[in-house]
C-alpha positions as a LaTeX table, in Angstrom:
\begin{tabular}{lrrr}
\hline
Residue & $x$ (\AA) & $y$ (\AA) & $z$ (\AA) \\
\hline
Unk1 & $-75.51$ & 12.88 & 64.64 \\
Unk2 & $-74.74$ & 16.56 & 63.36 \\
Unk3 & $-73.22$ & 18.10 & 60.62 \\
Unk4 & $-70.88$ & 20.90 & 60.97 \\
Unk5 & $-70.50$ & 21.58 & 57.12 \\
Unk6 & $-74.11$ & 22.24 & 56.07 \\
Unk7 & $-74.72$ & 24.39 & 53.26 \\
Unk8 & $-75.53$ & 27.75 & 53.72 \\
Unk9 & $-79.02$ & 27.34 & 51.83 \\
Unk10 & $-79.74$ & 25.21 & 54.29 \\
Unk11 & $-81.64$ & 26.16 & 57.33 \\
Unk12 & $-82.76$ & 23.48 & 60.01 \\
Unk13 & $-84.63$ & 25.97 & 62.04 \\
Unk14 & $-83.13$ & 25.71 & 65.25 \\
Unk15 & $-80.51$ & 28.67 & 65.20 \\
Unk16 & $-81.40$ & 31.93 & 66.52 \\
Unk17 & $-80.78$ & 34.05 & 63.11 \\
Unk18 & $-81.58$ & 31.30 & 61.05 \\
Unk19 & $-79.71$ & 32.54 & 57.95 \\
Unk20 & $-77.37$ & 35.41 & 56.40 \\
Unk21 & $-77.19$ & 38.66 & 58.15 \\
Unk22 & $-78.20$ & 39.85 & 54.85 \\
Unk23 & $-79.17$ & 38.81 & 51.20 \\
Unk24 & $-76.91$ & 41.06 & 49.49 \\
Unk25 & $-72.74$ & 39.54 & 49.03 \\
Unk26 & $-71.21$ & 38.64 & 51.98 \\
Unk27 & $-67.86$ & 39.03 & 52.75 \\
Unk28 & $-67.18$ & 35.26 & 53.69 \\
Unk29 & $-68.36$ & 33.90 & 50.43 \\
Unk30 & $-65.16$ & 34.87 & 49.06 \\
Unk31 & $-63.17$ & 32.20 & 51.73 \\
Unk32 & $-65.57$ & 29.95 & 50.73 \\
Unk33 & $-64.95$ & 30.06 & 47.19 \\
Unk34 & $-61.45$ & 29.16 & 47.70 \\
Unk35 & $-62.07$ & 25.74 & 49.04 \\
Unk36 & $-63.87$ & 22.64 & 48.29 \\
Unk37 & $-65.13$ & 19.47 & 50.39 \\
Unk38 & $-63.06$ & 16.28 & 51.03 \\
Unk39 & $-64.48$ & 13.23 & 51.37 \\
Unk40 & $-63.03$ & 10.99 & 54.22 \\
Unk41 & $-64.01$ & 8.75 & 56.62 \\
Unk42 & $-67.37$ & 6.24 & 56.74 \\
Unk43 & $-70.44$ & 7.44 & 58.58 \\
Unk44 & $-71.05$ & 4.90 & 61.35 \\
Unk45 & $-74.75$ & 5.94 & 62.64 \\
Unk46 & $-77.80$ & 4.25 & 63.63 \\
Unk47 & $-79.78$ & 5.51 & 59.86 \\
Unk48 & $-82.15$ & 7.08 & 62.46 \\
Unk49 & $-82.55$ & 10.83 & 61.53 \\
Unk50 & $-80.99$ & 13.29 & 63.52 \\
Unk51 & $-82.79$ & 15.06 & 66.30 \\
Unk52 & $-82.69$ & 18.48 & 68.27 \\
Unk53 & $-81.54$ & 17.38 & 71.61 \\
Unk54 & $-83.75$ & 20.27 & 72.93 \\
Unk55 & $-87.09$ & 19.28 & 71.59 \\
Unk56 & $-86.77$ & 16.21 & 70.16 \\
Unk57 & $-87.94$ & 17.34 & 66.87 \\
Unk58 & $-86.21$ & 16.10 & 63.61 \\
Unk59 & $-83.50$ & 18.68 & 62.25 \\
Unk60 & $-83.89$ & 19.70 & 58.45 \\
Unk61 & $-82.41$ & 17.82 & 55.67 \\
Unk62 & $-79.06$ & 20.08 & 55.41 \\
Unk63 & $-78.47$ & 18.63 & 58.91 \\
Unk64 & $-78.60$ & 15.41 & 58.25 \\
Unk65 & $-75.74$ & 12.96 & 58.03 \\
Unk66 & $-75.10$ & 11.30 & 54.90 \\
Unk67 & $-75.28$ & 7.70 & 54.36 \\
Unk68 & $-71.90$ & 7.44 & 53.29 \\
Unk69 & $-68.71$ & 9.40 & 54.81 \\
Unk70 & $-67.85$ & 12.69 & 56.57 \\
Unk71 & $-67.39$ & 15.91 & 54.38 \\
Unk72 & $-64.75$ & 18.37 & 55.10 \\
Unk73 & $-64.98$ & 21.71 & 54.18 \\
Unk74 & $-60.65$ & 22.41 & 52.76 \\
Unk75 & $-58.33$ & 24.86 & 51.82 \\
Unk76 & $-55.28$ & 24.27 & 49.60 \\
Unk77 & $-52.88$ & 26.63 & 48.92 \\
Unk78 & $-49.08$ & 26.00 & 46.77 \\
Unk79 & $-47.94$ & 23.33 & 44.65 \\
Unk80 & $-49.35$ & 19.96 & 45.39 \\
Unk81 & $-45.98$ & 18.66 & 43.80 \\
Unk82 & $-44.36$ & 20.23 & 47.32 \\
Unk83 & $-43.91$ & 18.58 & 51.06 \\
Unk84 & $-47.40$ & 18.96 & 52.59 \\
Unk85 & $-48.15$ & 20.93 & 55.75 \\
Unk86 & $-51.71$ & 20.67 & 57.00 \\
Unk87 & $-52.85$ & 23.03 & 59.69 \\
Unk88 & $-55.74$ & 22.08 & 62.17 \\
Unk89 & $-57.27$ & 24.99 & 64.42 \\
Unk90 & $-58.17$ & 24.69 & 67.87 \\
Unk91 & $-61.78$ & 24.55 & 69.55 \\
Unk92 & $-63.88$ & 26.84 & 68.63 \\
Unk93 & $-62.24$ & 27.84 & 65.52 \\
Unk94 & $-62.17$ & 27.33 & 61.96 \\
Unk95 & $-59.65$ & 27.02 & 59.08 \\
Unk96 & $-59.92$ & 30.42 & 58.66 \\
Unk97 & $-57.41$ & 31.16 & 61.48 \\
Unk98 & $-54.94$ & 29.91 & 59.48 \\
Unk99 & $-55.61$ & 32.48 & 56.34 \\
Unk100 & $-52.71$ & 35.05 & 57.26 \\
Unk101 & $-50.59$ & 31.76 & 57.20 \\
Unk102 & $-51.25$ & 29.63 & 53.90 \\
Unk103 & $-49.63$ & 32.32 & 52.05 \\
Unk104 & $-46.25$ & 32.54 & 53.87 \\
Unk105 & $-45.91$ & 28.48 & 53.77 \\
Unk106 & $-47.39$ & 28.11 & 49.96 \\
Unk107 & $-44.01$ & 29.86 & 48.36 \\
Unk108 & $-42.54$ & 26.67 & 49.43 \\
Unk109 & $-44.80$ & 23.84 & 50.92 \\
Unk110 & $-48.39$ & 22.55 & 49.64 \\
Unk111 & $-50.47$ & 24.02 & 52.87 \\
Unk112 & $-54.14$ & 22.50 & 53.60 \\
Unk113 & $-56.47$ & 24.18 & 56.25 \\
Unk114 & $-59.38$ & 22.49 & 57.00 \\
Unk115 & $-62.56$ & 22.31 & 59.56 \\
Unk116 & $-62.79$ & 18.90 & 61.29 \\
Unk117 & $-64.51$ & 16.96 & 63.30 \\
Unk118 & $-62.71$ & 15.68 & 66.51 \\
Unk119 & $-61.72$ & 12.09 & 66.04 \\
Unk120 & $-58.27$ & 10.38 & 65.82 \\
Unk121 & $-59.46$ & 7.64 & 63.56 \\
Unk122 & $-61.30$ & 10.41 & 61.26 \\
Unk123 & $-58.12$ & 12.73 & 61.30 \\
Unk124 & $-55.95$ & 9.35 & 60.01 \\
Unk125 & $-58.58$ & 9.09 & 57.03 \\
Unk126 & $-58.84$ & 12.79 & 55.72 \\
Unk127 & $-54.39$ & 12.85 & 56.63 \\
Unk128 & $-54.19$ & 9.36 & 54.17 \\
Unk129 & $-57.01$ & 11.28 & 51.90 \\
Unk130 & $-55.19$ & 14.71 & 50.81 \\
Unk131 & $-51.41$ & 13.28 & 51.35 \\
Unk132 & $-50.10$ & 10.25 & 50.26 \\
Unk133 & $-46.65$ & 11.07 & 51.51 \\
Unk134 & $-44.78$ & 12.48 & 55.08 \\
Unk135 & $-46.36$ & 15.30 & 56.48 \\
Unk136 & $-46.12$ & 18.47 & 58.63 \\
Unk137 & $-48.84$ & 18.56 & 61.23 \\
Unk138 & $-49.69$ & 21.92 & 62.92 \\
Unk139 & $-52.48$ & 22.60 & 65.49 \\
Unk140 & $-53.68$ & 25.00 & 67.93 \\
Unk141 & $-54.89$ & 25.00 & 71.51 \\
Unk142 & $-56.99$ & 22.38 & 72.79 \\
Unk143 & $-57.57$ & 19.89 & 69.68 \\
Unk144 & $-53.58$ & 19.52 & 70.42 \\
Unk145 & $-53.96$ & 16.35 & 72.36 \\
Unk146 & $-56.08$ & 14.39 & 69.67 \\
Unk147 & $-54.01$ & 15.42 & 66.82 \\
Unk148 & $-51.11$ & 14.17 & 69.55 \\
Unk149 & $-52.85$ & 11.03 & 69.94 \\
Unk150 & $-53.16$ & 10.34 & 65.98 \\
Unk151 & $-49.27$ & 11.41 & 65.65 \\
Unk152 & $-48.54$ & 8.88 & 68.71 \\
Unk153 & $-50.39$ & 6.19 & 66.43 \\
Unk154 & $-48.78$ & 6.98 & 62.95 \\
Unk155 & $-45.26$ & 8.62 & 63.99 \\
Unk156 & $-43.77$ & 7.13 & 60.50 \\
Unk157 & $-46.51$ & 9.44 & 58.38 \\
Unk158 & $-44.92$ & 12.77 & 60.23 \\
Unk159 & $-41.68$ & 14.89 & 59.48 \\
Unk160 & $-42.64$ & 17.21 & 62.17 \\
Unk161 & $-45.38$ & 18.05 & 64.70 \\
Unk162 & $-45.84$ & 21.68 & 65.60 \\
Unk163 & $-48.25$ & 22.58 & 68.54 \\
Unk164 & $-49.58$ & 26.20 & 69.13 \\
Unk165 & $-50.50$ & 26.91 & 72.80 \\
Unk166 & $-51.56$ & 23.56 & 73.34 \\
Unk167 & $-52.89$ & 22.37 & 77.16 \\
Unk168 & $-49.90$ & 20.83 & 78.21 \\
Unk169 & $-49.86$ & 21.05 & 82.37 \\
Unk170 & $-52.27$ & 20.26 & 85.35 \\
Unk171 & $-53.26$ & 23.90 & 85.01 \\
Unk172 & $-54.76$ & 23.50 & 82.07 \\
Unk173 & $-56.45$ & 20.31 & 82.49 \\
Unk174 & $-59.94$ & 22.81 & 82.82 \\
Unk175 & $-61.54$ & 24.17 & 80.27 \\
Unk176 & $-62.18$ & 28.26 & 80.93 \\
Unk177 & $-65.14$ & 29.67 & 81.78 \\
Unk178 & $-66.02$ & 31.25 & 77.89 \\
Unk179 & $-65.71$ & 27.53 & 77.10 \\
Unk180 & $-67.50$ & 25.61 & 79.99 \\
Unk181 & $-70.78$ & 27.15 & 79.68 \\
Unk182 & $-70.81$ & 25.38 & 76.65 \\
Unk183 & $-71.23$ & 22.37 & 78.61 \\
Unk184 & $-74.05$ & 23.38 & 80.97 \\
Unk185 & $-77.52$ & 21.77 & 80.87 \\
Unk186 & $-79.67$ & 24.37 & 78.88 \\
Unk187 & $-77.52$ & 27.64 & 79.51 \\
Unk188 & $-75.40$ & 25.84 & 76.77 \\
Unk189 & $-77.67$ & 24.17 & 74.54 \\
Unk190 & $-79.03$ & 28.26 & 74.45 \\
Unk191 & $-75.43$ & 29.72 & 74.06 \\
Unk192 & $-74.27$ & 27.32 & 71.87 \\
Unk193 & $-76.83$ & 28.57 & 68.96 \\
Unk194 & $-76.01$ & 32.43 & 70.01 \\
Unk195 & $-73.34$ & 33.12 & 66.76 \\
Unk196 & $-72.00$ & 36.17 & 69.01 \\
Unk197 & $-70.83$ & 34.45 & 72.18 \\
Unk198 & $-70.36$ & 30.96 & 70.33 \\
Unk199 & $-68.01$ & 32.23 & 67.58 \\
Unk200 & $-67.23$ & 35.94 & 68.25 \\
Unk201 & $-66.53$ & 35.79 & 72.43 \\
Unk202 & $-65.06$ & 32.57 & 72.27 \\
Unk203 & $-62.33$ & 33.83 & 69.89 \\
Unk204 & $-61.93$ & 37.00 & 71.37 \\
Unk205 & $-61.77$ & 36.42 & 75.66 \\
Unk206 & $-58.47$ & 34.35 & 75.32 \\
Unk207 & $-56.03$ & 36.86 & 73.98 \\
Unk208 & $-55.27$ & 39.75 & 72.03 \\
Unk209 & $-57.39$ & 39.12 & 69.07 \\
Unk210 & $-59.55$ & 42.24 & 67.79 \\
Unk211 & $-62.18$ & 40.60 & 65.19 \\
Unk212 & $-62.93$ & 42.54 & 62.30 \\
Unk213 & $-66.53$ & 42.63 & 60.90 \\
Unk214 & $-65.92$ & 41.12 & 57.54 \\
Unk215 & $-63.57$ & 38.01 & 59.68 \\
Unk216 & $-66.44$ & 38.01 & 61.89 \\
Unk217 & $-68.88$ & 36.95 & 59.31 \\
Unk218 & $-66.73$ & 33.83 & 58.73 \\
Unk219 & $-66.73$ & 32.39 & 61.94 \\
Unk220 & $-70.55$ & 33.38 & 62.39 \\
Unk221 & $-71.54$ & 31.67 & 59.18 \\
Unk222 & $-72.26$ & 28.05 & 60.46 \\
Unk223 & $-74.14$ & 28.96 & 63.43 \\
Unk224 & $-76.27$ & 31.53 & 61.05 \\
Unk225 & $-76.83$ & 28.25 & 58.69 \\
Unk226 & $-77.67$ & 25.72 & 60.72 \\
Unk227 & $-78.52$ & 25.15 & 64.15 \\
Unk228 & $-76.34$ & 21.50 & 64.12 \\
Unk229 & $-73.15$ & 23.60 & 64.35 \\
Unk230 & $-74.03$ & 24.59 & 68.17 \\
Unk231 & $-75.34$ & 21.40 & 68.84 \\
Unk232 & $-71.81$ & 20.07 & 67.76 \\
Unk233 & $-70.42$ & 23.24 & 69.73 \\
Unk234 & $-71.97$ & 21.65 & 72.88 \\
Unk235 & $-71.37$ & 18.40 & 72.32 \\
Unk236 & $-67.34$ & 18.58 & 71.88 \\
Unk237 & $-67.26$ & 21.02 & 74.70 \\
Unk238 & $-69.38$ & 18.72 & 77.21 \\
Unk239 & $-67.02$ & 16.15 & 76.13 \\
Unk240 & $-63.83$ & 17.93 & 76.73 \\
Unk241 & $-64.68$ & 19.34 & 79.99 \\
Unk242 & $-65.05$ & 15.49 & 81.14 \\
Unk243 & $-62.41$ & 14.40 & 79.89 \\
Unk244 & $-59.71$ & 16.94 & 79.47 \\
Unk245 & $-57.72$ & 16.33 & 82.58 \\
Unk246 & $-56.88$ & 12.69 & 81.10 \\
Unk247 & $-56.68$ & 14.04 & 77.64 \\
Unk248 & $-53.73$ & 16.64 & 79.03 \\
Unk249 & $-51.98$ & 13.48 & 80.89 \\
Unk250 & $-51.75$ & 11.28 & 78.02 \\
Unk251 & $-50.60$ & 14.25 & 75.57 \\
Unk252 & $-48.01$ & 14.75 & 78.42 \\
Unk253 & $-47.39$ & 10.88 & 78.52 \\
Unk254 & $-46.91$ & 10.76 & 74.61 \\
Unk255 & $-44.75$ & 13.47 & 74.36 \\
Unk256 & $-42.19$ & 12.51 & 76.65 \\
Unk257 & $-42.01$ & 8.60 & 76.21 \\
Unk258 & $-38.65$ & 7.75 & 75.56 \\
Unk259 & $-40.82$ & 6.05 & 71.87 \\
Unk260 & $-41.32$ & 9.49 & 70.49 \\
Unk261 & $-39.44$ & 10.19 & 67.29 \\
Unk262 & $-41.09$ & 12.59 & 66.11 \\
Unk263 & $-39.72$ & 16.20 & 65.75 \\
Unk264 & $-41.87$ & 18.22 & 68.29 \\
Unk265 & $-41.83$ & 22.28 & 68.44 \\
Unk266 & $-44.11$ & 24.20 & 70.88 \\
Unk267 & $-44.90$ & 27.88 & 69.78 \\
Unk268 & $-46.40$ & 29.46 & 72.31 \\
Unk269 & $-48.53$ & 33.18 & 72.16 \\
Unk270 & $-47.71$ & 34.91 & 75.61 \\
Unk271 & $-50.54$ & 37.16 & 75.79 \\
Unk272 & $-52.67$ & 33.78 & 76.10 \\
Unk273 & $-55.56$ & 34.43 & 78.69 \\
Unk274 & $-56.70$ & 30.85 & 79.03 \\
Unk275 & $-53.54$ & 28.77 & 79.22 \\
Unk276 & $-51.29$ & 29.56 & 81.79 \\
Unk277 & $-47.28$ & 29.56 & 81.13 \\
Unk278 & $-46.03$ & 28.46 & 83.95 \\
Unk279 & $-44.57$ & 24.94 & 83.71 \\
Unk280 & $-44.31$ & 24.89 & 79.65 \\
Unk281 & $-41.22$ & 26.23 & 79.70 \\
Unk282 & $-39.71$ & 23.44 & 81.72 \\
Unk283 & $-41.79$ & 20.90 & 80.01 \\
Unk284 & $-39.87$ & 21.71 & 76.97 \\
Unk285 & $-37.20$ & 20.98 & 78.66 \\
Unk286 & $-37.74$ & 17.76 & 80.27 \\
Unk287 & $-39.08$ & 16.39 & 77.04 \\
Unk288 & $-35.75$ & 18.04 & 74.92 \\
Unk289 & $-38.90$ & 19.68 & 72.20 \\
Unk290 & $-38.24$ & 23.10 & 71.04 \\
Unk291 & $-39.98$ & 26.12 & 72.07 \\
Unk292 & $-40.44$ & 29.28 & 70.51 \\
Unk293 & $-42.15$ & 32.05 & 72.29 \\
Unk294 & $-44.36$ & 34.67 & 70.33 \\
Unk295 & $-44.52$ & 37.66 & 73.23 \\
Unk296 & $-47.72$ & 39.78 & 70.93 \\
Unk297 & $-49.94$ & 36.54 & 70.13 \\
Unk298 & $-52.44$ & 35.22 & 72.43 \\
Unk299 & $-53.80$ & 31.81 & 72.20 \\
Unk300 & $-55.11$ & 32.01 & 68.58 \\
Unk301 & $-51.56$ & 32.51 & 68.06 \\
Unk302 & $-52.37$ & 32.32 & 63.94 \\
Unk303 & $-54.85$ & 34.97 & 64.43 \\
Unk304 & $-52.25$ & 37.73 & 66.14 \\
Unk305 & $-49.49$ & 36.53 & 64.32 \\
Unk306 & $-49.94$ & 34.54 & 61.23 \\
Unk307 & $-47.47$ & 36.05 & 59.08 \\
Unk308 & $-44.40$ & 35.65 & 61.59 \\
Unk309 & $-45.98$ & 32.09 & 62.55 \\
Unk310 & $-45.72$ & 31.05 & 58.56 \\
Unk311 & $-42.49$ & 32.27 & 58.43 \\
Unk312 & $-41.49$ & 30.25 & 61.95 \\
Unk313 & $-43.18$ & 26.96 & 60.02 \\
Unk314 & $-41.80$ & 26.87 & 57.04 \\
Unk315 & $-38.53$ & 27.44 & 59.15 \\
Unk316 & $-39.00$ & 24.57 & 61.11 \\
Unk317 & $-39.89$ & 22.08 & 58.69 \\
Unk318 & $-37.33$ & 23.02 & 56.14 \\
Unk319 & $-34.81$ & 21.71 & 57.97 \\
Unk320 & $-35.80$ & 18.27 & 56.82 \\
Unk321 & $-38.30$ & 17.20 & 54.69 \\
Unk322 & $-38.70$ & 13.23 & 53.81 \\
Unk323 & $-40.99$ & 11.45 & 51.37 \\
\hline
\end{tabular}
């Protein structure tokens, strides 16, 4: 019922700040400027206008879905002409994690970041949208197991599948506290629409990760905007705290059916504050996937590292590329 990508002229009235911190430039427009919106996957809602689920009162117009499909806000970087890697971030994040890494991989590979919504049959429309070939597929932390789910479901469209501190054991079948209070009655509809602890402690209580002011502005921007980004916020995270615990089984399940062809690399930041270690070591092993460990990254491992994790990708996957 909410849009993530609303413009930022649009204001719905239901975020705290309700805008820009300022109306001078800010230092995300320039991020923005280097992307544009994809069009994938049909809109399947009621044609009733979105709501508040506070209130109850009707959300502005830059909040409302569109009659026809999903927009996604992407970044391309390289020669189209070369193998594509696309990189999805984890939850809460944006494609903006990955900008310390589309550099390193567009000397050699066409890289896409993008900010999605978190649905296997809506990832398998924007994939078929921007590639018409094999892919690369990275991702980070806990959208891991839908992006597994997708690969499970279209293992012929992948060259290789590389997962960043994904939730992999029964210790990490619960979502950590920063996250959880996402999911609470009230206290998370409230957080949810607070930019600072939706964006800025989120990204900052699971690892090593210092944000600077100008980065900050980024991942502030949709909650300043429009108040259907925390709704979405609260949404996905009452969702995931259901169901993670089956979500980390069947990404388990997947990954080590004797059916898996695909060529599977964990990465995994060891300063990480929310996912535990233990056990994804001998995972790897049980399931005969790769692992690399990154001892100074936490679990936005792009964030601490991006330019040694661009230069472990394009390692990876240049070991085989098919068409």
């Amino acid at each position: 019922d909410y849009l993530i990508d609303a413009p930022v002229s649009a204001g719905d009235g239901f975020s705290f700040s309700g805008g820009k911190y300022s109306d001078g430039p800010n230092p995300s427009d320039e991020w923005f400027k280097q992307g544009k919106f994809v069009k994938a996957y049909p809109v399947g809602g009621t044609g009733e206008k979105a709501k508040d689920p506070i209130f109850g009162l009707t959300m502005g117009a830059g909040s409302q879905a569109s009659g026809d499909v999903f927009r996604w806000f992407s970044v391309e970087s390289g020669n189209a002409d070369n193998p594509t890697v696309i990189l999805v971030h984890g939850f809460p994040s944006q494609a903006y994690s990955y900008r310390k890494v589309l550099p390193v991989l567009s000397k050699n590979y066409h890289a896409i970041a993008f900010d999605w919504l978190e649905y296997v049959s809506a990832l398998e429309s924007f994939v078929n949208e921007v590639a018409t070939n094999k892919v690369s597929l990275v991702v980070q932390g806990y959208f891991s197991p839908v992006v597994v789910k997708y690969a499970s479901k279209n293992q012929e469209k992948l060259n290789d599948l590389i997962l960043l501190n994904p939730p992999l054991t029964a210790k990490h079948a619960n979502l950590p506290s920063t996250l959880s209070i996402f999911s609470n009655f009230l206290l998370g509809e409230i957080f949810s629409q607070d930019p600072l602890r939706a964006s800025d402690k989120a990204l900052t209580s699971c690892g090593p990760y210092a944000m600077k002011e100008d980065d900050a502005m980024v991942y502030r921007r949709p909650y300043l905007t429009s108040g259907s980004s925390g709704f979405a916020l609260n949404a996905i995270s009452r969702a995931m705290k259901k169901e993670l615990k089956a979500y980390v089984e069947d990404t388990k399940a997947i990954l080590m059916d004797k059916n898996w062809k695909v060529r599977t690399t964990v990465c995994w930041g060891q300063r990480d504050r929310w996912l535990n270690y233990d056990e994804v070591e001998d995972f790897c092993k049980n399931s005969n996937h790769k692992l690399i460990e990154l001892p100074m990254a936490g679990h936005h491992v792009q964030e601490d590292s991006g330019e040694e994790l661009g230069g472990i990708i394009s390692g990876l996957i240049s070991r085989r590329i098919v068409t």
